[in-house]
CSV table of C-alpha atoms in Angstrom, one decimal:
chain,number,residue,atom,x,y,z
A,184,MET,CA,-108.3,-78.0,-59.6
A,185,ASN,CA,-110.3,-81.0,-61.2
A,186,ALA,CA,-113.6,-79.9,-63.2
A,187,ILE,CA,-115.9,-82.8,-62.8
A,188,TYR,CA,-119.2,-82.6,-64.1
A,189,LEU,CA,-121.9,-85.0,-62.7
A,190,ASP,CA,-125.0,-82.8,-62.9
A,191,ASN,CA,-126.2,-83.7,-66.3
A,192,ALA,CA,-130.0,-84.0,-65.2
A,193,ALA,CA,-129.5,-80.1,-64.5
A,194,THR,CA,-128.1,-79.3,-68.2
A,195,THR,CA,-125.6,-81.0,-70.5
A,196,GLN,CA,-122.4,-80.2,-72.3
A,197,MET,CA,-123.4,-79.2,-75.9
A,198,TYR,CA,-122.3,-81.7,-78.7
A,199,PRO,CA,-119.3,-79.9,-80.8
A,200,GLU,CA,-121.5,-80.5,-84.0
A,201,VAL,CA,-124.3,-78.9,-82.7
A,202,ILE,CA,-122.3,-75.8,-81.7
A,203,GLU,CA,-120.9,-75.8,-85.4
A,204,VAL,CA,-124.5,-76.2,-87.0
A,205,MET,CA,-125.5,-73.2,-84.9
A,206,GLN,CA,-122.7,-71.0,-85.9
A,207,VAL,CA,-123.5,-71.6,-89.6
A,208,SER,CA,-126.9,-70.8,-89.1
A,209,MET,CA,-126.0,-67.5,-87.1
A,210,ALA,CA,-123.8,-66.4,-89.8
A,211,GLU,CA,-125.7,-67.7,-93.0
A,212,ASN,CA,-129.4,-67.9,-92.1
A,213,PHE,CA,-130.0,-64.7,-90.3
A,214,GLY,CA,-133.4,-64.0,-91.8
A,215,ASN,CA,-136.7,-63.9,-90.0
A,216,PRO,CA,-139.1,-66.8,-90.7
A,217,SER,CA,-142.1,-64.5,-91.0
A,218,SER,CA,-140.8,-62.3,-93.9
A,219,THR,CA,-141.7,-63.2,-97.3
A,220,HIS,CA,-138.3,-62.2,-99.3
A,221,GLN,CA,-135.7,-64.7,-100.0
A,222,PHE,CA,-133.9,-64.4,-96.3
A,223,GLY,CA,-137.2,-65.0,-94.5
A,224,ARG,CA,-138.2,-67.9,-97.0
A,225,LYS,CA,-134.8,-69.8,-96.2
A,226,ALA,CA,-135.2,-69.4,-92.5
A,227,LYS,CA,-138.7,-70.6,-92.6
A,228,ALA,CA,-137.7,-73.7,-94.6
A,229,THR,CA,-134.9,-74.6,-92.0
A,230,VAL,CA,-137.5,-74.2,-89.3
A,231,GLU,CA,-140.3,-76.5,-91.2
A,232,THR,CA,-137.3,-78.8,-92.1
A,233,ALA,CA,-136.3,-79.2,-88.4
A,234,ARG,CA,-139.8,-79.7,-87.3
A,235,LYS,CA,-140.3,-82.5,-89.7
A,236,ASN,CA,-137.0,-84.2,-88.8
A,237,ILE,CA,-137.9,-84.1,-85.0
A,238,ALA,CA,-141.4,-85.5,-85.6
A,239,LYS,CA,-139.9,-88.3,-87.2
A,240,HIS,CA,-138.3,-89.6,-84.4
A,241,PHE,CA,-141.5,-89.8,-82.4
A,242,LYS,CA,-143.6,-91.2,-85.2
A,243,VAL,CA,-145.8,-88.3,-85.3
A,244,SER,CA,-146.5,-85.5,-87.7
A,245,ALA,CA,-144.7,-82.1,-88.0
A,246,ALA,CA,-147.9,-80.1,-87.2
A,247,GLU,CA,-148.0,-81.9,-84.0
A,248,ILE,CA,-144.9,-80.2,-83.0
A,249,ILE,CA,-144.8,-76.8,-81.5
A,250,PHE,CA,-141.2,-75.0,-80.6
A,251,THR,CA,-141.1,-73.2,-77.2
A,252,SER,CA,-138.3,-71.6,-75.3
A,253,SER,CA,-138.0,-74.4,-72.7
A,254,GLY,CA,-139.6,-77.4,-71.1
A,255,THR,CA,-141.1,-75.0,-68.6
A,256,GLU,CA,-143.0,-73.1,-71.2
A,257,ALA,CA,-144.0,-76.2,-73.0
A,258,ASP,CA,-145.5,-77.5,-69.9
A,259,ASN,CA,-147.2,-74.3,-69.0
A,260,LEU,CA,-148.8,-74.0,-72.7
A,261,ILE,CA,-150.3,-77.8,-72.7
A,262,LEU,CA,-151.6,-77.3,-68.8
A,263,GLN,CA,-153.0,-74.0,-69.5
A,264,ASN,CA,-154.5,-74.6,-72.9
A,265,ALA,CA,-156.2,-77.9,-71.3
A,266,VAL,CA,-158.1,-75.6,-68.9
A,267,SER,CA,-158.8,-72.4,-71.3
A,268,ASN,CA,-159.3,-74.2,-74.5
A,269,LEU,CA,-160.0,-78.0,-73.9
A,270,GLY,CA,-162.7,-77.6,-71.1
A,271,VAL,CA,-160.6,-79.5,-68.3
A,272,THR,CA,-162.1,-78.8,-65.1
A,273,ARG,CA,-159.9,-81.4,-63.1
A,274,ILE,CA,-156.0,-82.1,-62.9
A,275,ILE,CA,-154.7,-85.2,-61.4
A,276,THR,CA,-151.0,-85.2,-60.6
A,277,THR,CA,-148.5,-85.9,-57.7
A,278,LYS,CA,-146.7,-83.9,-55.3
A,279,ILE,CA,-143.2,-84.9,-56.6
A,280,GLU,CA,-143.7,-83.4,-60.2
A,281,HIS,CA,-141.2,-80.9,-61.4
A,282,HIS,CA,-142.2,-77.5,-60.5
A,283,ALA,CA,-143.2,-76.6,-63.9
A,284,VAL,CA,-146.2,-78.8,-63.6
A,285,LEU,CA,-146.9,-78.4,-59.8
A,286,HIS,CA,-146.6,-75.0,-59.8
A,287,THR,CA,-148.9,-74.2,-63.0
A,288,CYS,CA,-151.6,-76.7,-61.5
A,289,GLU,CA,-151.6,-74.7,-58.3
A,290,PHE,CA,-151.9,-71.7,-60.2
A,291,LEU,CA,-154.6,-73.1,-62.4
A,292,GLU,CA,-156.6,-74.3,-59.2
A,293,LYS,CA,-156.5,-70.8,-57.8
A,294,SER,CA,-157.2,-68.7,-61.1
A,295,HIS,CA,-159.7,-70.9,-62.7
A,296,GLN,CA,-161.0,-72.7,-59.7
A,297,ILE,CA,-160.2,-76.4,-61.1
A,298,VAL,CA,-160.4,-79.5,-58.9
A,299,LEU,CA,-156.6,-80.5,-58.1
A,300,GLU,CA,-156.2,-84.0,-57.3
A,301,PHE,CA,-153.0,-85.9,-56.1
A,302,VAL,CA,-152.2,-89.7,-56.9
A,303,GLU,CA,-150.4,-91.2,-53.4
A,304,VAL,CA,-146.8,-92.0,-54.0
A,305,ASP,CA,-144.9,-94.6,-51.8
A,306,ALA,CA,-141.7,-94.4,-49.9
A,307,LEU,CA,-139.8,-95.1,-53.2
A,308,GLY,CA,-141.7,-92.6,-55.4
A,309,ASN,CA,-143.7,-95.0,-57.4
A,310,ILE,CA,-147.4,-94.0,-58.4
A,311,ASP,CA,-150.0,-95.6,-57.0
A,312,LEU,CA,-151.8,-97.1,-60.1
A,313,GLY,CA,-154.6,-98.5,-58.1
A,314,HIS,CA,-155.2,-95.2,-56.4
A,315,LEU,CA,-155.0,-93.5,-59.9
A,316,GLU,CA,-157.8,-95.5,-61.2
A,317,THR,CA,-159.9,-94.8,-58.3
A,318,LEU,CA,-159.5,-91.3,-58.8
A,319,LEU,CA,-160.3,-91.3,-62.6
A,320,LYS,CA,-163.5,-93.3,-62.0
A,321,SER,CA,-164.4,-91.0,-59.1
A,322,SER,CA,-165.5,-88.1,-61.4
A,323,GLY,CA,-167.4,-87.4,-64.9
A,324,ALA,CA,-165.6,-84.1,-64.8
A,325,LYS,CA,-163.4,-83.3,-67.9
A,326,THR,CA,-160.1,-84.3,-66.5
A,327,LEU,CA,-156.4,-84.1,-67.3
A,328,VAL,CA,-153.9,-86.5,-65.8
A,329,SER,CA,-150.3,-85.1,-65.5
A,330,LEU,CA,-147.6,-87.5,-64.6
A,331,MET,CA,-143.6,-87.0,-65.8
A,332,MET,CA,-142.2,-90.1,-67.4
A,333,ILE,CA,-139.0,-89.8,-65.5
A,334,ASN,CA,-138.6,-87.9,-62.3
A,335,ASN,CA,-135.8,-85.4,-62.6
A,336,GLU,CA,-134.6,-86.1,-58.8
A,337,ILE,CA,-134.9,-89.8,-58.1
A,338,GLY,CA,-134.9,-91.3,-61.6
A,339,ASN,CA,-137.9,-93.3,-61.4
A,340,ILE,CA,-139.4,-94.1,-64.7
A,341,LEU,CA,-143.3,-94.2,-64.9
A,342,PRO,CA,-145.1,-97.3,-66.7
A,343,ILE,CA,-146.5,-94.6,-69.3
A,344,GLU,CA,-148.2,-97.1,-71.4
A,345,VAL,CA,-150.2,-98.4,-68.5
A,346,VAL,CA,-150.8,-94.9,-67.5
A,347,ALA,CA,-151.8,-94.0,-71.1
A,348,ASN,CA,-154.2,-96.8,-71.4
A,349,LEU,CA,-155.8,-96.1,-67.9
A,350,CYS,CA,-156.4,-92.4,-69.3
A,351,LYS,CA,-157.8,-93.7,-72.4
A,352,SER,CA,-160.3,-96.1,-70.8
A,353,ASN,CA,-161.7,-93.5,-68.5
A,354,ASN,CA,-161.5,-90.7,-71.0
A,355,ALA,CA,-159.2,-88.4,-69.4
A,356,LEU,CA,-156.5,-86.5,-71.4
A,357,PHE,CA,-152.7,-87.4,-70.6
A,358,HIS,CA,-149.8,-85.4,-70.3
A,359,SER,CA,-146.4,-86.4,-69.5
A,360,ASP,CA,-143.2,-84.3,-68.8
A,361,THR,CA,-140.7,-86.0,-70.7
A,362,VAL,CA,-137.9,-83.6,-70.2
A,363,GLN,CA,-135.7,-86.5,-68.7
A,364,VAL,CA,-136.8,-89.0,-71.5
A,365,ILE,CA,-136.2,-87.1,-74.9
A,366,GLY,CA,-132.5,-88.2,-76.2
A,367,HIS,CA,-132.0,-90.9,-73.7
A,368,TYR,CA,-135.1,-93.3,-74.5
A,369,PRO,CA,-136.9,-94.3,-77.5
A,370,LEU,CA,-140.5,-92.9,-77.6
A,371,ASP,CA,-142.9,-94.2,-80.1
A,372,LEU,CA,-145.8,-92.0,-79.8
A,373,GLN,CA,-147.8,-93.7,-82.4
A,374,SER,CA,-148.0,-96.8,-79.8
A,375,ILE,CA,-148.0,-94.9,-76.7
A,376,LYS,CA,-151.1,-93.0,-76.7
A,377,VAL,CA,-150.1,-90.0,-74.6
A,378,ASP,CA,-151.6,-86.7,-75.7
A,379,PHE,CA,-149.0,-84.2,-74.8
A,380,ILE,CA,-145.3,-84.2,-74.1
A,381,VAL,CA,-142.4,-81.7,-73.5
A,382,ALA,CA,-138.7,-81.5,-74.3
A,383,SER,CA,-135.8,-79.2,-73.5
A,384,ALA,CA,-132.9,-79.4,-76.1
A,385,HIS,CA,-130.4,-78.5,-73.2
A,386,LYS,CA,-131.1,-81.9,-71.5
A,387,PHE,CA,-129.9,-83.7,-74.3
A,388,HIS,CA,-126.8,-81.6,-75.4
A,389,GLY,CA,-128.5,-78.9,-77.2
A,390,PRO,CA,-128.6,-75.6,-76.6
A,391,LYS,CA,-130.5,-73.7,-73.9
A,392,GLY,CA,-133.5,-71.7,-74.6
A,393,VAL,CA,-135.4,-73.9,-77.0
A,394,GLY,CA,-137.5,-76.8,-76.6
A,395,PHE,CA,-140.8,-78.1,-77.8
A,396,ALA,CA,-144.6,-79.4,-77.0
A,397,PHE,CA,-146.2,-82.3,-78.7
A,398,PHE,CA,-150.0,-81.7,-79.1
A,399,ARG,CA,-151.6,-84.9,-80.4
A,400,LYS,CA,-153.5,-84.0,-83.6
A,401,GLY,CA,-157.1,-83.0,-83.1
A,402,PHE,CA,-156.5,-80.6,-79.7
A,403,GLY,CA,-156.8,-77.0,-80.9
A,404,ILE,CA,-154.1,-74.5,-79.3
A,405,LEU,CA,-154.8,-71.3,-77.7
A,406,PRO,CA,-151.7,-69.3,-77.4
A,407,MET,CA,-150.2,-68.0,-73.9
A,408,LEU,CA,-148.2,-65.3,-75.7
A,409,HIS,CA,-150.2,-63.0,-78.0
A,410,GLY,CA,-148.5,-61.2,-80.9
A,411,GLY,CA,-147.9,-62.5,-84.5
A,412,ASP,CA,-149.0,-65.8,-85.9
A,413,GLN,CA,-145.9,-67.9,-85.6
A,414,GLU,CA,-146.1,-71.6,-84.9
A,415,LYS,CA,-149.4,-71.4,-86.6
A,416,GLY,CA,-150.8,-69.2,-84.0
A,417,ALA,CA,-150.0,-71.4,-81.3
A,418,ARG,CA,-147.0,-69.3,-79.8
A,419,SER,CA,-146.4,-65.8,-81.0
A,420,SER,CA,-142.7,-64.8,-81.0
A,421,THR,CA,-140.0,-64.8,-83.8
A,422,GLU,CA,-138.7,-68.4,-84.0
A,423,SER,CA,-134.9,-68.9,-82.6
A,424,VAL,CA,-133.8,-70.4,-86.1
A,425,HIS,CA,-130.2,-71.4,-84.9
A,426,ALA,CA,-131.4,-72.6,-81.9
A,427,ILE,CA,-133.9,-74.7,-83.2
A,428,VAL,CA,-131.2,-76.2,-85.8
A,429,GLY,CA,-129.2,-76.9,-82.7
A,430,MET,CA,-132.0,-78.9,-80.8
A,431,GLU,CA,-132.7,-80.8,-84.4
A,432,LYS,CA,-128.8,-81.7,-84.6
A,433,ALA,CA,-128.6,-82.7,-80.9
A,434,LEU,CA,-131.9,-84.8,-81.2
A,435,GLU,CA,-130.3,-86.7,-84.3
A,436,ILE,CA,-127.1,-87.7,-82.5
A,437,ALA,CA,-128.4,-88.5,-79.1
A,438,GLN,CA,-131.3,-90.7,-80.9
A,439,ASN,CA,-128.8,-92.3,-83.1
A,440,ALA,CA,-126.7,-93.3,-80.1
A,441,ILE,CA,-129.1,-94.1,-77.4
A,442,GLU,CA,-128.1,-97.9,-76.9
A,443,LYS,CA,-124.3,-97.1,-77.4
A,444,ASP,CA,-124.6,-94.3,-74.6
A,445,LYS,CA,-126.9,-96.3,-72.3
A,446,LYS,CA,-124.3,-99.2,-72.1
A,447,GLN,CA,-121.4,-96.8,-71.6
A,448,ILE,CA,-123.4,-95.0,-68.9
A,449,LEU,CA,-124.9,-98.1,-67.2
A,450,GLU,CA,-121.4,-99.4,-66.8
A,451,LEU,CA,-120.0,-96.1,-65.2
A,452,LYS,CA,-123.0,-96.0,-62.8
A,453,ALA,CA,-122.7,-99.8,-61.8
A,454,TYR,CA,-119.1,-99.0,-60.9
A,455,PHE,CA,-120.0,-95.9,-59.1
A,456,ILE,CA,-122.6,-97.6,-56.9
A,457,SER,CA,-119.9,-100.6,-56.0
A,458,GLU,CA,-117.4,-98.1,-55.1
A,459,LEU,CA,-119.8,-96.2,-52.8
A,460,TYR,CA,-120.7,-99.3,-50.8
A,461,LYS,CA,-117.1,-99.7,-50.3
A,462,ILE,CA,-117.2,-96.2,-48.6
A,463,SER,CA,-120.1,-97.4,-46.3
A,464,ASP,CA,-122.7,-100.2,-46.5
A,465,LYS,CA,-125.0,-98.2,-45.2
A,466,ILE,CA,-125.4,-96.0,-48.4
A,467,GLU,CA,-129.0,-95.8,-49.7
A,468,PHE,CA,-130.5,-94.6,-52.9
A,469,ASN,CA,-133.4,-92.1,-53.0
A,470,GLY,CA,-136.4,-93.4,-55.3
A,471,LEU,CA,-135.5,-96.2,-57.8
A,472,SER,CA,-132.5,-94.4,-58.9
A,473,GLY,CA,-130.1,-97.3,-57.6
A,474,ASP,CA,-132.5,-99.8,-59.5
A,475,PHE,CA,-131.2,-100.8,-63.2
A,476,GLU,CA,-134.8,-101.8,-64.3
A,477,GLY,CA,-136.9,-99.1,-62.7
A,478,GLY,CA,-134.7,-96.0,-62.7
A,479,SER,CA,-132.9,-93.8,-65.2
A,480,TYR,CA,-129.6,-94.7,-66.2
A,481,THR,CA,-128.6,-91.4,-66.0
A,482,ILE,CA,-129.7,-90.3,-62.3
A,483,LEU,CA,-128.5,-91.8,-59.0
A,484,ASN,CA,-129.6,-89.8,-55.9
A,485,VAL,CA,-127.5,-90.8,-53.0
A,486,ARG,CA,-128.6,-90.7,-49.2
A,487,PHE,CA,-125.4,-90.6,-47.3
A,488,PRO,CA,-125.9,-92.0,-43.6
A,489,VAL,CA,-124.9,-88.8,-42.2
A,490,GLU,CA,-125.9,-85.3,-41.8
A,491,ASN,CA,-123.4,-82.8,-43.2
A,492,ASP,CA,-124.7,-79.5,-44.6
A,493,MET,CA,-121.4,-78.7,-46.2
A,494,LEU,CA,-120.9,-82.0,-48.1
A,495,LEU,CA,-122.5,-80.5,-51.3
A,496,PHE,CA,-120.5,-77.2,-51.1
A,497,SER,CA,-117.3,-79.2,-50.1
A,498,LEU,CA,-117.5,-81.0,-53.7
A,499,ASP,CA,-118.0,-78.0,-55.3
A,500,ILE,CA,-115.2,-76.4,-53.8
A,501,ALA,CA,-113.1,-79.6,-55.0
A,502,GLY,CA,-114.2,-78.9,-58.5
A,503,ILE,CA,-116.9,-81.7,-58.4
A,504,ALA,CA,-120.2,-80.4,-59.8
A,505,VAL,CA,-123.4,-82.2,-58.5
A,506,SER,CA,-126.7,-81.4,-57.0
A,507,GLY,CA,-128.7,-81.7,-53.8
A,508,GLY,CA,-132.1,-81.8,-55.7
A,509,SER,CA,-133.5,-80.1,-58.7
A,510,ALA,CA,-131.2,-77.4,-60.2
A,511,CYS,CA,-134.3,-75.4,-60.6
A,512,GLN,CA,-134.3,-74.9,-57.0
A,513,SER,CA,-130.5,-73.6,-56.9
A,514,GLY,CA,-130.3,-70.8,-54.3
A,515,SER,CA,-133.2,-71.9,-52.4
A,516,ASN,CA,-133.2,-73.2,-48.7
A,517,SER,CA,-136.4,-75.2,-48.8
A,518,GLY,CA,-134.7,-78.5,-50.0
A,519,SER,CA,-136.3,-81.0,-52.1
A,520,HIS,CA,-140.0,-81.2,-52.6
A,521,VAL,CA,-139.5,-84.5,-53.8
A,522,LEU,CA,-137.5,-85.8,-51.0
A,523,SER,CA,-139.6,-84.1,-48.4
A,524,GLU,CA,-142.7,-86.2,-49.9
A,525,ILE,CA,-141.1,-89.5,-49.8
A,526,LEU,CA,-138.8,-89.6,-46.7
A,527,PHE,CA,-139.7,-89.1,-43.3
A,528,GLY,CA,-137.8,-88.0,-40.1
A,529,ALA,CA,-134.4,-89.3,-39.7
A,530,GLU,CA,-134.1,-90.5,-43.1
A,531,GLU,CA,-134.8,-87.1,-44.4
A,532,ALA,CA,-132.5,-85.5,-42.3
A,533,LYS,CA,-129.7,-87.4,-43.9
A,534,THR,CA,-127.8,-85.8,-46.5
A,535,SER,CA,-129.0,-86.5,-50.3
A,536,ILE,CA,-126.9,-85.7,-53.2
A,537,ARG,CA,-128.0,-86.3,-57.0
A,538,PHE,CA,-125.0,-87.5,-59.5
A,539,SER,CA,-126.2,-87.6,-63.1
A,540,PHE,CA,-124.4,-88.9,-66.0
A,541,SER,CA,-123.7,-88.5,-69.8
A,542,ARG,CA,-121.7,-89.9,-72.8
A,543,PHE,CA,-118.9,-87.3,-71.6
A,544,THR,CA,-118.8,-88.9,-68.0
A,545,LYS,CA,-115.1,-90.6,-67.8
A,546,LYS,CA,-114.1,-93.4,-65.0
A,547,GLU,CA,-111.5,-91.0,-63.8
A,548,ASP,CA,-114.3,-88.5,-62.9
A,549,ILE,CA,-115.9,-91.6,-60.9
A,550,ASP,CA,-112.7,-92.4,-59.1
A,551,LEU,CA,-111.7,-88.6,-58.3
A,552,THR,CA,-115.1,-88.2,-56.7
A,553,ILE,CA,-115.3,-91.3,-54.9
A,554,SER,CA,-111.7,-90.4,-53.6
A,555,LYS,CA,-113.0,-86.9,-52.4
A,556,LEU,CA,-116.2,-88.5,-50.8
A,557,LYS,CA,-113.9,-91.0,-48.8
A,558,GLU,CA,-112.1,-87.6,-47.3
A,559,LEU,CA,-115.4,-85.8,-46.6
A,560,LEU,CA,-117.0,-88.4,-45.1
């Protein structure tokens, strides 16, 4: 059976070099970073070196990087800290955010009685910047804006500098879920005045179970997890040294190959689109995923001109891994909240599948997928 992986927005294959450095770390650097003996000091030095190297990629200081277990934890840490510690009483977001943000905001609305407001989006998933500005000017409450830079389902890219400047001019804090950005696009946090971002290593060919939150200098952090004083008191829990080492290596490789990988993947994506149109000229793309300027080069969300509940299952049986929405919803029958928000009626009823690519995607994978889609459709 074929084994074709086109679900890289859900998770990615680890680089061989990452596996190698993690194996060495697990064998040779097993000390607890909080211990004062030589084994602990060695582990602590490894963690702090990784923090410093990761920070350099974004032109920030090592003190602004907090290691977490995932992008979801990082989002929670930032949003909950903004309310409990930074005095935020209003959050502005959209209904097409990742659930790590959306559900956390809904929780804070109920538990802390914050005001939760939603920016309008159009049928392509674009943020209405005019409406965002209106919302920002409508209240003097301490406000945090939370908008993801790249939507994990439809690939839309937020004009992050424009939003950051809007927030600054209206004295609002700005958090962006950048999980689909890190390792795929350069991000200079010296010039882009976003206050908080997040990363998850397994989205850029690193290990699962590790990520980080960026807190711009000057913002205090109250921990969600209580225990020891790890991460300068911001996150209690013994650091996963081998996972942090793996994330550091994955980010180094990804950052050094961004332009090369982008060129290769864009060529494959363009080829895939051209072959899809040969199947049917009625095929459409959700959001800006089919747009080479406004959408991520790694994501293509295809709306097929048929309603076929078995299409996703049939591709899986054929050995082709794709997604019908966010992988974080796997096993749920609720469908994609993103597509439900931007599509209506008959358009929503059509079959949508997200294909997502990486440097490990090959032309043969595309050809075999197209062949199977022709057969199934």
